[in-house]
PDB file of C-alpha atoms in Angstrom:
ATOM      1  CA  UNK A 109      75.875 -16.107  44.995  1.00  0.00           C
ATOM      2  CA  UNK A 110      74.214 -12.895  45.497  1.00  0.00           C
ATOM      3  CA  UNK A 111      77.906 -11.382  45.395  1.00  0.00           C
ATOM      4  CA  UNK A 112      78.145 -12.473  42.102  1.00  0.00           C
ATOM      5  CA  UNK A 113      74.434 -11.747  40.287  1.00  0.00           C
ATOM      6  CA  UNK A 114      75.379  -7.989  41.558  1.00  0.00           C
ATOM      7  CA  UNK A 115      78.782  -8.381  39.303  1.00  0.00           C
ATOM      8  CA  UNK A 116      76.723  -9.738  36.388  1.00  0.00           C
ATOM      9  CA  UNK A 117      74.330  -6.939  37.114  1.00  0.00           C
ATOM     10  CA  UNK A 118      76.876  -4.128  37.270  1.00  0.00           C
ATOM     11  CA  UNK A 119      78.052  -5.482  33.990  1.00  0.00           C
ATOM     12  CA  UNK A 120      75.275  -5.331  32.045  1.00  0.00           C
ATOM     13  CA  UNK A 121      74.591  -2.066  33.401  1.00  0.00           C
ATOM     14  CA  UNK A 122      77.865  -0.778  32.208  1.00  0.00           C
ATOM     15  CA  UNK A 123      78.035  -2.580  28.756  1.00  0.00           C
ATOM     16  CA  UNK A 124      74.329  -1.039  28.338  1.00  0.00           C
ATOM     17  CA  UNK A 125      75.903   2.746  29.018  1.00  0.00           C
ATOM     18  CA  UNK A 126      78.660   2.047  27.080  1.00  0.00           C
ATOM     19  CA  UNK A 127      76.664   1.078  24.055  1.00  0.00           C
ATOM     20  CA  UNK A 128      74.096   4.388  24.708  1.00  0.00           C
ATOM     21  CA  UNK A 129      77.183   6.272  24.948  1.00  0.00           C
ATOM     22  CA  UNK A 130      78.566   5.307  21.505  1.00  0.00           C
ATOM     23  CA  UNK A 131      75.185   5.180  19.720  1.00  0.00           C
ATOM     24  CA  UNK A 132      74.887   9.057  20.594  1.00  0.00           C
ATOM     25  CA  UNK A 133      78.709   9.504  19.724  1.00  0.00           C
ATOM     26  CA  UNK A 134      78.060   8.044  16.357  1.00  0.00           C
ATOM     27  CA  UNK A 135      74.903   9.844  15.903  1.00  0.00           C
ATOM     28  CA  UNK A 136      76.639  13.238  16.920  1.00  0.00           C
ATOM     29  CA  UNK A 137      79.100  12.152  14.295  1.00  0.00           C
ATOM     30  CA  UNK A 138      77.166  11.675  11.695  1.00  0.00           C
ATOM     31  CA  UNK A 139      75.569  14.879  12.140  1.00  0.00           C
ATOM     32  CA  UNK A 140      78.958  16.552  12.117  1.00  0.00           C
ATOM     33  CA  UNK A 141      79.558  15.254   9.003  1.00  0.00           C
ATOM     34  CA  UNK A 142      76.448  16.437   7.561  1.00  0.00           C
ATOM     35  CA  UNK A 143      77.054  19.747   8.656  1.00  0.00           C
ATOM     36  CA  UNK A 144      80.615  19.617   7.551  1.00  0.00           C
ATOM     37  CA  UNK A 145      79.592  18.173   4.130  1.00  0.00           C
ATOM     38  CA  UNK A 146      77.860  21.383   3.139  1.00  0.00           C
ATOM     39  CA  UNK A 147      80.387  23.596   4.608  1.00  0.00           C
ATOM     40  CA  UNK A 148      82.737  22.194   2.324  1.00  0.00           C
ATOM     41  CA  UNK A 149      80.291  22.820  -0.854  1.00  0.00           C
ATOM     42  CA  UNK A 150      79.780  25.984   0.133  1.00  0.00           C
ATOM     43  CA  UNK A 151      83.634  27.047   0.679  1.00  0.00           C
ATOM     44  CA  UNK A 152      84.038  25.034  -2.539  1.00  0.00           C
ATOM     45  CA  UNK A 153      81.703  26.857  -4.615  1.00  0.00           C
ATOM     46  CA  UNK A 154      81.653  30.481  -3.289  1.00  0.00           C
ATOM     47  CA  UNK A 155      85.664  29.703  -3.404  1.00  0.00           C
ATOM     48  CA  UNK A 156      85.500  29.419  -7.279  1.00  0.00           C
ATOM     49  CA  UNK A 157      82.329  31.866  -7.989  1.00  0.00           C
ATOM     50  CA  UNK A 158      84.380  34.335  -6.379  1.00  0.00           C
ATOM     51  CA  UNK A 159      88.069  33.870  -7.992  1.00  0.00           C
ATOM     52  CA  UNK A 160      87.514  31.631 -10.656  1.00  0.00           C
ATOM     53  CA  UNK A 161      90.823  29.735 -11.626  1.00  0.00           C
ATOM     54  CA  UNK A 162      92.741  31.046  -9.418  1.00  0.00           C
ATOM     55  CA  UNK A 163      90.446  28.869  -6.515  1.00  0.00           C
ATOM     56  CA  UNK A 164      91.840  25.584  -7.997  1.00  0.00           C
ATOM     57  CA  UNK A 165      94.462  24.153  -6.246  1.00  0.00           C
ATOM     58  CA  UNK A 166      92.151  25.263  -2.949  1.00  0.00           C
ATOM     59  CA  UNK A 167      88.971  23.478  -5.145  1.00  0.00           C
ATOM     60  CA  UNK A 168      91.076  20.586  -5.530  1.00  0.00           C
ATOM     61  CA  UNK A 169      92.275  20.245  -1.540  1.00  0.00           C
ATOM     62  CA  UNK A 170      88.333  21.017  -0.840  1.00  0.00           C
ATOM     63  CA  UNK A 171      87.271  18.067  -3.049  1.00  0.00           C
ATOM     64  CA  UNK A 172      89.293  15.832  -1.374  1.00  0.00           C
ATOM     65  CA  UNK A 173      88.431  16.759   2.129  1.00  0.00           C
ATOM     66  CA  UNK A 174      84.349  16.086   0.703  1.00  0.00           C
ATOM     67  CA  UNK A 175      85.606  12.719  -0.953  1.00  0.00           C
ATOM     68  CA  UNK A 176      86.757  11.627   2.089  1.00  0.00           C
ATOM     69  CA  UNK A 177      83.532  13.332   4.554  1.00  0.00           C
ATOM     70  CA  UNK A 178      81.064  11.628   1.848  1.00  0.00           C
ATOM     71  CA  UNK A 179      82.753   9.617  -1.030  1.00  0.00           C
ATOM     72  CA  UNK A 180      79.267   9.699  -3.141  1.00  0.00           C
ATOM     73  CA  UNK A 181      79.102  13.532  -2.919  1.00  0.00           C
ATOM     74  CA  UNK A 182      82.913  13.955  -3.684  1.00  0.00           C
ATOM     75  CA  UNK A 183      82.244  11.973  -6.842  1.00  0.00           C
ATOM     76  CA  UNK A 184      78.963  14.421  -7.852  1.00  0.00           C
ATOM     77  CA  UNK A 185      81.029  17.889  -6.302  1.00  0.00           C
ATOM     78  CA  UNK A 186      84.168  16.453  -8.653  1.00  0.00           C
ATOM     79  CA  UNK A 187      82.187  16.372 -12.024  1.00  0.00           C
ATOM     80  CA  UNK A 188      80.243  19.305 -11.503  1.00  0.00           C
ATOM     81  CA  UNK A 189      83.465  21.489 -10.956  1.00  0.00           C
ATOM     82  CA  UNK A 190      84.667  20.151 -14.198  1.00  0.00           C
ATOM     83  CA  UNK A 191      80.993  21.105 -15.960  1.00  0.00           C
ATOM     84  CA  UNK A 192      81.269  24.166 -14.513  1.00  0.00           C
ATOM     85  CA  UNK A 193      84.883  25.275 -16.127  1.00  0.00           C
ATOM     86  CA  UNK A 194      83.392  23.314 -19.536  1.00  0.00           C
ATOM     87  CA  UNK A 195      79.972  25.096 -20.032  1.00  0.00           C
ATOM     88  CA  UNK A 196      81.685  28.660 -19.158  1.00  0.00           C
ATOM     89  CA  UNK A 197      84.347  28.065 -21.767  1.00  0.00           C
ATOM     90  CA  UNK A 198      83.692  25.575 -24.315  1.00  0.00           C
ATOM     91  CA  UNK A 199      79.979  25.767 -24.925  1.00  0.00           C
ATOM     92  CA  UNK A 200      78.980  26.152 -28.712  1.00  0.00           C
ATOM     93  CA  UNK A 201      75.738  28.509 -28.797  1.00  0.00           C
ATOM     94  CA  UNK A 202      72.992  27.311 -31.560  1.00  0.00           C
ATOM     95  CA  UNK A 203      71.260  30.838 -32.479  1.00  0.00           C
ATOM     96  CA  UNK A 204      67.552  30.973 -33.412  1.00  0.00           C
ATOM     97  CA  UNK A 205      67.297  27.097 -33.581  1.00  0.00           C
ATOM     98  CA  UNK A 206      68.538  23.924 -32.570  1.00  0.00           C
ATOM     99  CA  UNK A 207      70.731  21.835 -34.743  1.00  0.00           C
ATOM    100  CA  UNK A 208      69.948  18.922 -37.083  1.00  0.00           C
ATOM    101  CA  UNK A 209      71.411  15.834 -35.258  1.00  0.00           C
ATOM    102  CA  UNK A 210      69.715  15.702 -32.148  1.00  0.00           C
ATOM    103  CA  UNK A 211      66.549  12.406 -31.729  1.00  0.00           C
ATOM    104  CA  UNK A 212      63.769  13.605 -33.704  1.00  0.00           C
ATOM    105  CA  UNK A 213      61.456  11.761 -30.864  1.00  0.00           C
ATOM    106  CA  UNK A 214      59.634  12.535 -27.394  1.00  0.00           C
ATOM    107  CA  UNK A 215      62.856  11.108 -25.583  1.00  0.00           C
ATOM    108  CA  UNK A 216      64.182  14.470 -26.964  1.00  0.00           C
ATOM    109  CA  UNK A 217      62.789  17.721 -24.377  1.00  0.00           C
ATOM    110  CA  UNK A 218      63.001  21.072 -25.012  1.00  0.00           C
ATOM    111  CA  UNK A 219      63.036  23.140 -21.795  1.00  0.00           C
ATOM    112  CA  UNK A 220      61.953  26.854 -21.983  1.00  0.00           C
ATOM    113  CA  UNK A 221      63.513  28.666 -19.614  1.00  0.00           C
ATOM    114  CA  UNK A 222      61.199  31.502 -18.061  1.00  0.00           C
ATOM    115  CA  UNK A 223      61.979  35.685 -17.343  1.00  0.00           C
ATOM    116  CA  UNK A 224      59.572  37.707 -15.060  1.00  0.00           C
ATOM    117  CA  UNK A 225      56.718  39.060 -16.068  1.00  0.00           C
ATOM    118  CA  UNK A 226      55.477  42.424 -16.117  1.00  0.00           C
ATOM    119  CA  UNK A 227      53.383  43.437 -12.970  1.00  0.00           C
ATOM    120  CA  UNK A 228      50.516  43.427 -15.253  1.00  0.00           C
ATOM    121  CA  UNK A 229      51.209  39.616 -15.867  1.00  0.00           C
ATOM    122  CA  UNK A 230      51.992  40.110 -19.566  1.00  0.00           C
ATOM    123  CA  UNK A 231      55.269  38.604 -21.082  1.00  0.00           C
ATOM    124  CA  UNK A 232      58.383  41.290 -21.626  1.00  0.00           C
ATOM    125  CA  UNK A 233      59.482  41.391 -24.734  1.00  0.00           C
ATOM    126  CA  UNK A 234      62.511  38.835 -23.748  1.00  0.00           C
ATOM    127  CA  UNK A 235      60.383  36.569 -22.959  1.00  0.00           C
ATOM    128  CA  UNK A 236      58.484  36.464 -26.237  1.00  0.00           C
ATOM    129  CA  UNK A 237      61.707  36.225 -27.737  1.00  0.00           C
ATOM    130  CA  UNK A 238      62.788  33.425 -26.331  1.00  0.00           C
ATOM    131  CA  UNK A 239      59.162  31.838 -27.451  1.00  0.00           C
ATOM    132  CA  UNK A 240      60.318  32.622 -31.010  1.00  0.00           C
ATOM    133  CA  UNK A 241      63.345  30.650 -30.617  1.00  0.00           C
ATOM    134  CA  UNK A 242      61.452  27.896 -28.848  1.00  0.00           C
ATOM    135  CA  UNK A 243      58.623  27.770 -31.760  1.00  0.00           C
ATOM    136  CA  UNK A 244      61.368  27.072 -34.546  1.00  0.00           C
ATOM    137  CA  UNK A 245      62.976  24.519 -32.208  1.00  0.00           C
ATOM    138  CA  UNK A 246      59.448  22.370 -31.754  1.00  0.00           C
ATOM    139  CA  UNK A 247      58.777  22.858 -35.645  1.00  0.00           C
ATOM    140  CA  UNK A 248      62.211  21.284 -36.405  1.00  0.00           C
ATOM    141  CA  UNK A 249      61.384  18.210 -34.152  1.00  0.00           C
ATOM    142  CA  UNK A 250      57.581  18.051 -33.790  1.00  0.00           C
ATOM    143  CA  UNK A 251      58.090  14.723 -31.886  1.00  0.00           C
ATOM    144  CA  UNK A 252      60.106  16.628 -28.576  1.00  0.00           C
ATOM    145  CA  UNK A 253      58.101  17.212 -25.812  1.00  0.00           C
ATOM    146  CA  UNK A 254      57.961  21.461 -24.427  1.00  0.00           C
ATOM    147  CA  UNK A 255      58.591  22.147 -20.523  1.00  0.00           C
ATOM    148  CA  UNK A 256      57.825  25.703 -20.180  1.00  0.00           C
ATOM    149  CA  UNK A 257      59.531  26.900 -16.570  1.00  0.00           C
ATOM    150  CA  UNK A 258      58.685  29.756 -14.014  1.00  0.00           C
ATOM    151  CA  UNK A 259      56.042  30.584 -11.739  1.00  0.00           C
ATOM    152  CA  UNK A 260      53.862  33.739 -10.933  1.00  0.00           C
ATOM    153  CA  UNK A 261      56.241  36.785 -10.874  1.00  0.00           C
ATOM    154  CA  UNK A 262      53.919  39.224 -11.663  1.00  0.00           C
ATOM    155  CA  UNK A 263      53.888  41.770  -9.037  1.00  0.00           C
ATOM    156  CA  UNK A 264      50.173  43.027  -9.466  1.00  0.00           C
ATOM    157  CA  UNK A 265      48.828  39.797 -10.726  1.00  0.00           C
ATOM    158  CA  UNK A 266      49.399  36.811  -8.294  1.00  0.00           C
ATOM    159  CA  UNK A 267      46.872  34.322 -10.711  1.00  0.00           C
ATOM    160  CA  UNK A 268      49.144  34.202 -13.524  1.00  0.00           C
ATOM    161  CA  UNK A 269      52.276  32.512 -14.056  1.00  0.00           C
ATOM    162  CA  UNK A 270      55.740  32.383 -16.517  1.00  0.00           C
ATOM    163  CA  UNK A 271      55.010  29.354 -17.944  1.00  0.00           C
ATOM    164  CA  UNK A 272      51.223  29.363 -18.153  1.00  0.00           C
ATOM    165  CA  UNK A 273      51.534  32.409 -20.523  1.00  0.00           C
ATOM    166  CA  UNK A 274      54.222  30.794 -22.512  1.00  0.00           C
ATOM    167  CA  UNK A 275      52.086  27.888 -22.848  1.00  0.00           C
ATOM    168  CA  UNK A 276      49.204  29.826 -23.934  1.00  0.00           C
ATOM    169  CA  UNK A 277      51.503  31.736 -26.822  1.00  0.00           C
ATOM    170  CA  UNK A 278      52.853  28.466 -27.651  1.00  0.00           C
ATOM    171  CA  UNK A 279      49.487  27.200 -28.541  1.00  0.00           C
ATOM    172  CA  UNK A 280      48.152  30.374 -30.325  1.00  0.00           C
ATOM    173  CA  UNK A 281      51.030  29.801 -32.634  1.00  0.00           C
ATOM    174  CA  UNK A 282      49.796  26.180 -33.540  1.00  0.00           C
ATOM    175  CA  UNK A 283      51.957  24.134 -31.095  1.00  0.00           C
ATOM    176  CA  UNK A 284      50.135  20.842 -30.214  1.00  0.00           C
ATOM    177  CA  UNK A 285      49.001  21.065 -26.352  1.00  0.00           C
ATOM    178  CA  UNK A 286      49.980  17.686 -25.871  1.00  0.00           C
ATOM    179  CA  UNK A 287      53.243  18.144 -26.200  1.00  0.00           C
ATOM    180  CA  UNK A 288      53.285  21.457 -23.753  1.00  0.00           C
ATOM    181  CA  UNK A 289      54.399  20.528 -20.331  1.00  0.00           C
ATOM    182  CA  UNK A 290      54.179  23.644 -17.187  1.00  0.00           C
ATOM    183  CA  UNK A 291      56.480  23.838 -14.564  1.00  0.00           C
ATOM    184  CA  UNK A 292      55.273  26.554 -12.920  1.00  0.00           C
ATOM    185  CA  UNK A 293      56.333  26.521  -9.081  1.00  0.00           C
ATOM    186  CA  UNK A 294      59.858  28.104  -9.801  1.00  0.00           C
ATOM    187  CA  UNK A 295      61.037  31.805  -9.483  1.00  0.00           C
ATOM    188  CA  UNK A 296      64.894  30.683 -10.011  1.00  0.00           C
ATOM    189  CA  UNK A 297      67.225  28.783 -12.234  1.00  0.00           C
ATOM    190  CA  UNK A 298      68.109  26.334  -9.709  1.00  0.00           C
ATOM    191  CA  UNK A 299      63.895  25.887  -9.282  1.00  0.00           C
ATOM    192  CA  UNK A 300      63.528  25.545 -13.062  1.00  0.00           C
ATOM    193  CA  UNK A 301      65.888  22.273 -12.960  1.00  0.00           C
ATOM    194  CA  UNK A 302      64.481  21.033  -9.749  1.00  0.00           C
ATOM    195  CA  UNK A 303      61.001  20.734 -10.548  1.00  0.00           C
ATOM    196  CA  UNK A 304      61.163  20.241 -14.487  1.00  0.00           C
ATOM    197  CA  UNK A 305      63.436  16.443 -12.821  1.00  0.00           C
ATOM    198  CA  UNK A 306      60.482  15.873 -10.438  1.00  0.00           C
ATOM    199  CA  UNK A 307      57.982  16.252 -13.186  1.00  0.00           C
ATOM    200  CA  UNK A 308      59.825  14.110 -16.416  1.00  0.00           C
ATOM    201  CA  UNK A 309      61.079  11.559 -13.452  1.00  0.00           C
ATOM    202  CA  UNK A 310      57.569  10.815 -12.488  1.00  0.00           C
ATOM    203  CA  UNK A 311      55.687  11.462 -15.655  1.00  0.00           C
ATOM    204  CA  UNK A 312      57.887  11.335 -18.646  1.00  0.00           C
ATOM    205  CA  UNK A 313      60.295   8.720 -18.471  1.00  0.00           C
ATOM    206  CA  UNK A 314      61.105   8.394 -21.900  1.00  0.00           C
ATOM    207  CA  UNK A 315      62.572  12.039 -21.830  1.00  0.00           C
ATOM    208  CA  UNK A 316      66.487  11.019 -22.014  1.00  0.00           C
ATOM    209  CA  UNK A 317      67.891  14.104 -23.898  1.00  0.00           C
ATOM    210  CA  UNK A 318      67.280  17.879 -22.749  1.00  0.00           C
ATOM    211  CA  UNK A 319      67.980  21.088 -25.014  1.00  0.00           C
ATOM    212  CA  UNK A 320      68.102  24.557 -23.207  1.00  0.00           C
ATOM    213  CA  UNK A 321      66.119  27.098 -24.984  1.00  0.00           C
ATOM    214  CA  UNK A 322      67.064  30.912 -23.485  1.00  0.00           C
ATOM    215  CA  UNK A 323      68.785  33.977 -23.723  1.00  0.00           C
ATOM    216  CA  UNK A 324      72.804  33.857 -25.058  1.00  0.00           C
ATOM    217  CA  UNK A 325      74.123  35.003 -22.068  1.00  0.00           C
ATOM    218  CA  UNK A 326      71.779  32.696 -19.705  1.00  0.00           C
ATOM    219  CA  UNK A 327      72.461  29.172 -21.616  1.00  0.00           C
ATOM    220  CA  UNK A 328      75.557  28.634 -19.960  1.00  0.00           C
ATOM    221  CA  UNK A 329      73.986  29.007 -16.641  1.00  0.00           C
ATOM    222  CA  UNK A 330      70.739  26.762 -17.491  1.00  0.00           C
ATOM    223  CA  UNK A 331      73.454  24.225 -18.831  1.00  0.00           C
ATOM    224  CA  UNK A 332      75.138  24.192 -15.555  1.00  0.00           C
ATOM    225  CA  UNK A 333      71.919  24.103 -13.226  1.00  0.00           C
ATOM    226  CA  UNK A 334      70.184  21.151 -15.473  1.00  0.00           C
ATOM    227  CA  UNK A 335      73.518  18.626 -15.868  1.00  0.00           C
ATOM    228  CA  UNK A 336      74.449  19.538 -12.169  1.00  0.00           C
ATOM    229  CA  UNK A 337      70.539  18.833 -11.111  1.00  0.00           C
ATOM    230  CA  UNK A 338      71.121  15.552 -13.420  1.00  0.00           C
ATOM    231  CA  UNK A 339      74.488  14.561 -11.246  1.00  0.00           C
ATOM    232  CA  UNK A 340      72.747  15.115  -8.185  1.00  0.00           C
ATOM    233  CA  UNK A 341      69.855  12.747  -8.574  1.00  0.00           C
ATOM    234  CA  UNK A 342      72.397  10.156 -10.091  1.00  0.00           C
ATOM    235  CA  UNK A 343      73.809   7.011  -8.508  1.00  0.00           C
ATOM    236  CA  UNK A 344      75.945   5.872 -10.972  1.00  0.00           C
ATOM    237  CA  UNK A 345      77.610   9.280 -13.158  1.00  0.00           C
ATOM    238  CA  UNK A 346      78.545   6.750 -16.235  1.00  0.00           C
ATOM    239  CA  UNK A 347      74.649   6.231 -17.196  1.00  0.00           C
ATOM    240  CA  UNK A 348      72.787   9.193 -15.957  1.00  0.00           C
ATOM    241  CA  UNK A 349      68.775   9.036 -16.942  1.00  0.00           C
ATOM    242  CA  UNK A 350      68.699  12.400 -18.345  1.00  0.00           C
ATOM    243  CA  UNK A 351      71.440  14.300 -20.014  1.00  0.00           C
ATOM    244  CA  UNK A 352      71.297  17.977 -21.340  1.00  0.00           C
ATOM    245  CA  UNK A 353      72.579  17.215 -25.187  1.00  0.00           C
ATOM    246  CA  UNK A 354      72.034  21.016 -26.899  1.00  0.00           C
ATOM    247  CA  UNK A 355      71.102  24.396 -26.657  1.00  0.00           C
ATOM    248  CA  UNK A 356      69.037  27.425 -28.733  1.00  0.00           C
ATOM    249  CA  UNK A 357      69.421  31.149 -27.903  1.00  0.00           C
ATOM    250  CA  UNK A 358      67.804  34.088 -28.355  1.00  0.00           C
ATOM    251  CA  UNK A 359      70.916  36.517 -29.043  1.00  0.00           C
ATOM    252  CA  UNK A 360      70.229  39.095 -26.465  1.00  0.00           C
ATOM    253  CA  UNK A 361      71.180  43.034 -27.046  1.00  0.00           C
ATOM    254  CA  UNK A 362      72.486  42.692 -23.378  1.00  0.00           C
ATOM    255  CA  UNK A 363      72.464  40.500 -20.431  1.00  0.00           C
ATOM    256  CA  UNK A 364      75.235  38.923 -18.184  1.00  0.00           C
ATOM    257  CA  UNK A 365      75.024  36.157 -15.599  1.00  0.00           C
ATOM    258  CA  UNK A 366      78.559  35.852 -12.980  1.00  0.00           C
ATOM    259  CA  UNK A 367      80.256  33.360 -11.922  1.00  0.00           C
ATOM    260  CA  UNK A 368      79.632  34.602  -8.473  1.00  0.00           C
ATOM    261  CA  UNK A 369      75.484  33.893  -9.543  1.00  0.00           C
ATOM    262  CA  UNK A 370      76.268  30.470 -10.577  1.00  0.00           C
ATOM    263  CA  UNK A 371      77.733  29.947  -7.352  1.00  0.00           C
ATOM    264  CA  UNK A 372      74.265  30.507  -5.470  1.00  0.00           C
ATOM    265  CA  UNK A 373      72.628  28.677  -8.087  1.00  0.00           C
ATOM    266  CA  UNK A 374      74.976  25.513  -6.978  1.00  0.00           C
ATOM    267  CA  UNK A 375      74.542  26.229  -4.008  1.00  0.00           C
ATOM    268  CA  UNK A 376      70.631  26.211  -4.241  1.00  0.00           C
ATOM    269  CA  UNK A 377      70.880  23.064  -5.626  1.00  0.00           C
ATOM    270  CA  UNK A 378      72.518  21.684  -2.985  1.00  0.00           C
ATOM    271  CA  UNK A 379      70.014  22.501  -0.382  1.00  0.00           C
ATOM    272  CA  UNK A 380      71.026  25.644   1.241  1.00  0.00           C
ATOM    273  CA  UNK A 381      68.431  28.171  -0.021  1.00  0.00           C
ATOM    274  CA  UNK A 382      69.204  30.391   2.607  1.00  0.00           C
ATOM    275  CA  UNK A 383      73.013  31.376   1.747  1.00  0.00           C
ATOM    276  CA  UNK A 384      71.774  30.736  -2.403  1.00  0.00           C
ATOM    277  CA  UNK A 385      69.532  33.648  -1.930  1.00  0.00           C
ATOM    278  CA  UNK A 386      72.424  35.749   0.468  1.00  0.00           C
ATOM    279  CA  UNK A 387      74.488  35.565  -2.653  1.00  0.00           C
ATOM    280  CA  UNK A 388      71.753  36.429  -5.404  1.00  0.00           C
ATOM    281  CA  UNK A 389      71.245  39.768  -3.084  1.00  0.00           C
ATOM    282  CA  UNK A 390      74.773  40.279  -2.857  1.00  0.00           C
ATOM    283  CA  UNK A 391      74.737  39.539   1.418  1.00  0.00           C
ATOM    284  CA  UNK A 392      77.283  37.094   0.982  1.00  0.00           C
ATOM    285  CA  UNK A 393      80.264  37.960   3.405  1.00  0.00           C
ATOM    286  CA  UNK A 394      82.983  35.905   1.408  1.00  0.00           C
ATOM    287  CA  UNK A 395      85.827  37.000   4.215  1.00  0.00           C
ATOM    288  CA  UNK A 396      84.204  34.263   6.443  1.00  0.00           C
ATOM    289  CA  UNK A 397      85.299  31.453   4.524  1.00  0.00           C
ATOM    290  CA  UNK A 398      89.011  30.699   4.748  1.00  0.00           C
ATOM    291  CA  UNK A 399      91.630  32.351   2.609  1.00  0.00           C
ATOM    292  CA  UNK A 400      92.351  30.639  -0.725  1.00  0.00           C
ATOM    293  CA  UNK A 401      95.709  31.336  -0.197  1.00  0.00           C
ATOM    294  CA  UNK A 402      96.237  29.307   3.306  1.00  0.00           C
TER     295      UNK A 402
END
């Protein structure tokens, strides 16, 4: 009798190590795949920033190895690779203003995108620019709602931000408060789109319809970072909450924005600030990542 409670015994001893065993295997695991999942976006990414369409067949292998790591993400990573190509090559620019068949109510947003300030904290002349273009955009639908983006970039004067002064010219030029909205944590692109979500999720949920209001040569970019942002936060891809619908620039005397930026931007969005800001600063050693070509 004894004999056989120490089998029992023995038994459940093993069956319990066995179990502890494969709960930290699966746990290990999963963490693996976590890690991997973002070492695929970045390859990915930094892959096409760098060569452009020449990184596609290696984009395309990539995307399957995240489809089958995480099959949510490969769906998001798959349609944001296709944005990206779109908005660098087919956008249509709107100079000055916005067009006339966009929803002439507050489900309609116009999002200001910001530009540092002067150390002083006054607005550069950019700026103010893009504040023209933004005025004739909220007189041609008085019914959108205004985010103004950026935070305090003023190198002497820590107390004022990008989109609090926006706001304030805004206003001095007869634009209803009300409709004025400040994000003004951000200091990049990829910020901008992350915090303007977090404030029309919780706030504004009628917004269903964004228009980008910057620079020519940046609208491509804030296209990217705000339907990307959108694809992120989104379950189902089909019927997305928010959707970036048009665009107004300020046509800029010069200005460029690379691929190779975008890339970090992504790449922000995705989580990794770290090797986002290694690539703004140029630090980004792209011989570590694998050769396209293999």
């Amino acid at each position: 009798m004894i004999k056989k409670m120490y089998c029992v015994f023995s038994l459940l001893i093993i069956c319990c190590f066995v179990l502890t065993v494969s709960g930290c295997s699966n746990e290990k695991k999963s963490k693996e795949s976590k890690r991997n999942k973002q070492k695929i976006i970045e390859e990915m990414v930094v892959d096409y920033g760098k060569y452009g369409k020449d990184a596609n067949e290696k984009v395309d292998t990539l995307l399957e190895e995240l489809q089958n790591t995480d099959s949510q993400s490969g769906k998001q990573w798959r349609s944001i690779m296709k944005l990206w190509t779109q908005t660098n090559n087919k956008l249509s620019l709107n100079y000055n203003v916005l067009p006339d068949n966009l929803s002439n109510t507050d489900s309609l947003c116009l999002v200001a995108l910001g530009f540092q300030l002067n150390p002083d904290g006054s607005m550069r002349d950019e700026l103010i620019e893009r504040l023209k273009v933004l005025k004739k955009c909220a007189q041609k639908y008085p019914k959108a709602l205004i985010v103004c983006t950026g935070g305090g970039t003023a190198e002497k004067d820590k107390t004022v931000t990008e989109s609090g002064k926006m706001a304030e010219w805004l206003i001095k030029q007869g634009i209803d408060k009300k409709r004025i909205i400040i994000e003004d944590k951000s200091t990049t692109t990829a910020q901008n789109a992350i915090y303007t979500f977090d404030i029309l999720e919780k706030k504004y949920p009628q917004v269903k319809e964004l228009a980008i209001i910057s620079s020519d040569y940046h609208i491509a970019t804030g296209t990217l970072l705000f339907e990307a942002e959108s694809i992120l936060r989104s379950k189902n891809l089909d019927s997305r909450s928010i959707k970036v619908v048009s665009n107004a620039a300020w046509k800029a005397p010069s200005g460029t924005l690379s691929t190779m930026f975008q890339a970090g931007a992504l790449i922000e969005l995705s989580g990794d600030v770290d090797t986002a800001f290694e690539i703004y600063y140029d630090n980004y050693d792209i011989h570590k990542l694998p050769d396209i070509h293999k």
